[in-house]
Amino acid sequence: MDDPNVVRIEQKLEAPGRLLFFTLDDAAAFLIPAAVGFLSRHLISGAIVGLIVFFFWRKLKGEGGVERLKAAAYWYLPFQVSPYRAFPRSDVSHWRG
């Protein structure tokens, strides 16, 4: 079993991290508003806001996940507010060399 010539290949290299059965970004979408509600002694309203944010986040993410949101941020946000300023600009259609 410990043969040095055997290479083990992981099956899910790009699987997102999980907290119970939620992905980390889904869990954060619920837990952050719920924690703020708990700390401000408004637990029920914080949990309700957390659920609303959670379902809105799931709807926004859709099937493409966070990768689709990152791609949309690159293509649709103006260069001045884009988190990807180190990348080539997405609004330039022809580069002159």
CSV table of C-alpha atoms in Angstrom, one decimal:
chain,number,residue,atom,x,y,z
A,1,MET,CA,0.0,0.0,0.0
A,2,ASP,CA,2.9,2.4,0.7
A,3,ASP,CA,4.4,1.9,-2.7
A,4,PRO,CA,6.5,5.0,-3.6
A,5,ASN,CA,5.6,4.7,-7.3
A,6,VAL,CA,1.9,5.1,-6.6
A,7,VAL,CA,0.6,8.7,-7.0
A,8,ARG,CA,-2.7,9.5,-5.2
A,9,ILE,CA,-4.9,11.9,-7.1
A,10,GLU,CA,-7.6,13.7,-5.1
A,11,GLN,CA,-11.1,13.5,-6.6
A,12,LYS,CA,-12.3,16.9,-5.7
A,13,LEU,CA,-9.5,19.4,-5.9
A,14,GLU,CA,-11.7,22.5,-6.3
A,15,ALA,CA,-14.4,21.5,-4.0
A,16,PRO,CA,-15.5,24.5,-1.8
A,17,GLY,CA,-15.0,24.4,1.9
A,18,ARG,CA,-18.0,23.3,3.9
A,19,LEU,CA,-19.6,24.1,7.3
A,20,LEU,CA,-21.9,21.2,8.1
A,21,PHE,CA,-23.7,20.8,4.7
A,22,PHE,CA,-23.4,24.5,3.6
A,23,THR,CA,-20.6,26.0,1.6
A,24,LEU,CA,-18.6,28.6,3.6
A,25,ASP,CA,-20.0,31.6,1.7
A,26,ASP,CA,-23.6,30.3,2.2
A,27,ALA,CA,-23.0,29.8,5.9
A,28,ALA,CA,-21.4,33.3,6.2
A,29,ALA,CA,-24.5,34.8,4.4
A,30,PHE,CA,-26.7,33.5,7.2
A,31,LEU,CA,-24.3,33.6,10.2
A,32,ILE,CA,-23.1,37.2,9.9
A,33,PRO,CA,-26.6,38.8,10.2
A,34,ALA,CA,-27.6,36.2,12.8
A,35,ALA,CA,-24.5,37.0,14.9
A,36,VAL,CA,-25.1,40.7,14.6
A,37,GLY,CA,-28.7,40.1,15.7
A,38,PHE,CA,-27.5,38.0,18.6
A,39,LEU,CA,-25.0,40.6,19.7
A,40,SER,CA,-27.5,43.4,19.6
A,41,ARG,CA,-30.1,41.3,21.5
A,42,HIS,CA,-32.4,40.9,18.4
A,43,LEU,CA,-31.9,37.2,17.8
A,44,ILE,CA,-35.2,36.5,15.9
A,45,SER,CA,-34.9,39.5,13.7
A,46,GLY,CA,-31.2,38.8,13.0
A,47,ALA,CA,-32.1,35.2,12.1
A,48,ILE,CA,-34.9,36.4,9.8
A,49,VAL,CA,-32.5,38.9,8.1
A,50,GLY,CA,-29.9,36.1,7.9
A,51,LEU,CA,-32.4,33.8,6.1
A,52,ILE,CA,-33.4,36.5,3.7
A,53,VAL,CA,-29.7,37.3,2.9
A,54,PHE,CA,-29.0,33.5,2.6
A,55,PHE,CA,-31.8,32.9,0.1
A,56,PHE,CA,-30.9,36.1,-1.8
A,57,TRP,CA,-27.2,35.0,-1.9
A,58,ARG,CA,-28.2,31.5,-3.2
A,59,LYS,CA,-30.4,33.1,-5.9
A,60,LEU,CA,-27.6,35.5,-6.9
A,61,LYS,CA,-25.0,32.7,-7.1
A,62,GLY,CA,-27.2,30.4,-9.1
A,63,GLU,CA,-25.7,27.4,-10.7
A,64,GLY,CA,-22.4,29.0,-11.6
A,65,GLY,CA,-21.4,29.6,-8.0
A,66,VAL,CA,-18.9,32.1,-6.8
A,67,GLU,CA,-16.8,31.7,-9.9
A,68,ARG,CA,-19.7,33.1,-12.0
A,69,LEU,CA,-19.9,36.1,-9.7
A,70,LYS,CA,-16.2,36.7,-10.0
A,71,ALA,CA,-16.4,36.6,-13.7
A,72,ALA,CA,-19.4,39.0,-13.7
A,73,ALA,CA,-17.5,41.4,-11.5
A,74,TYR,CA,-14.6,41.4,-13.9
A,75,TRP,CA,-16.8,41.9,-17.0
A,76,TYR,CA,-19.4,44.3,-15.8
A,77,LEU,CA,-17.9,46.5,-13.0
A,78,PRO,CA,-16.1,49.7,-14.1
A,79,PHE,CA,-12.4,49.5,-14.0
A,80,GLN,CA,-12.2,52.0,-11.2
A,81,VAL,CA,-14.2,49.9,-8.7
A,82,SER,CA,-13.2,46.4,-10.0
A,83,PRO,CA,-11.4,44.1,-7.5
A,84,TYR,CA,-9.3,42.9,-10.5
A,85,ARG,CA,-7.2,46.0,-11.3
A,86,ALA,CA,-4.1,43.9,-11.9
A,87,PHE,CA,-5.9,42.1,-14.8
A,88,PRO,CA,-6.1,43.6,-18.3
A,89,ARG,CA,-9.1,45.9,-18.7
A,90,SER,CA,-12.3,44.2,-19.9
A,91,ASP,CA,-13.7,47.2,-21.8
A,92,VAL,CA,-10.8,47.4,-24.3
A,93,SER,CA,-11.7,45.6,-27.5
A,94,HIS,CA,-8.5,46.2,-29.5
A,95,TRP,CA,-5.0,46.4,-28.0
A,96,ARG,CA,-2.4,48.3,-30.0
A,97,GLY,CA,1.1,47.0,-29.8
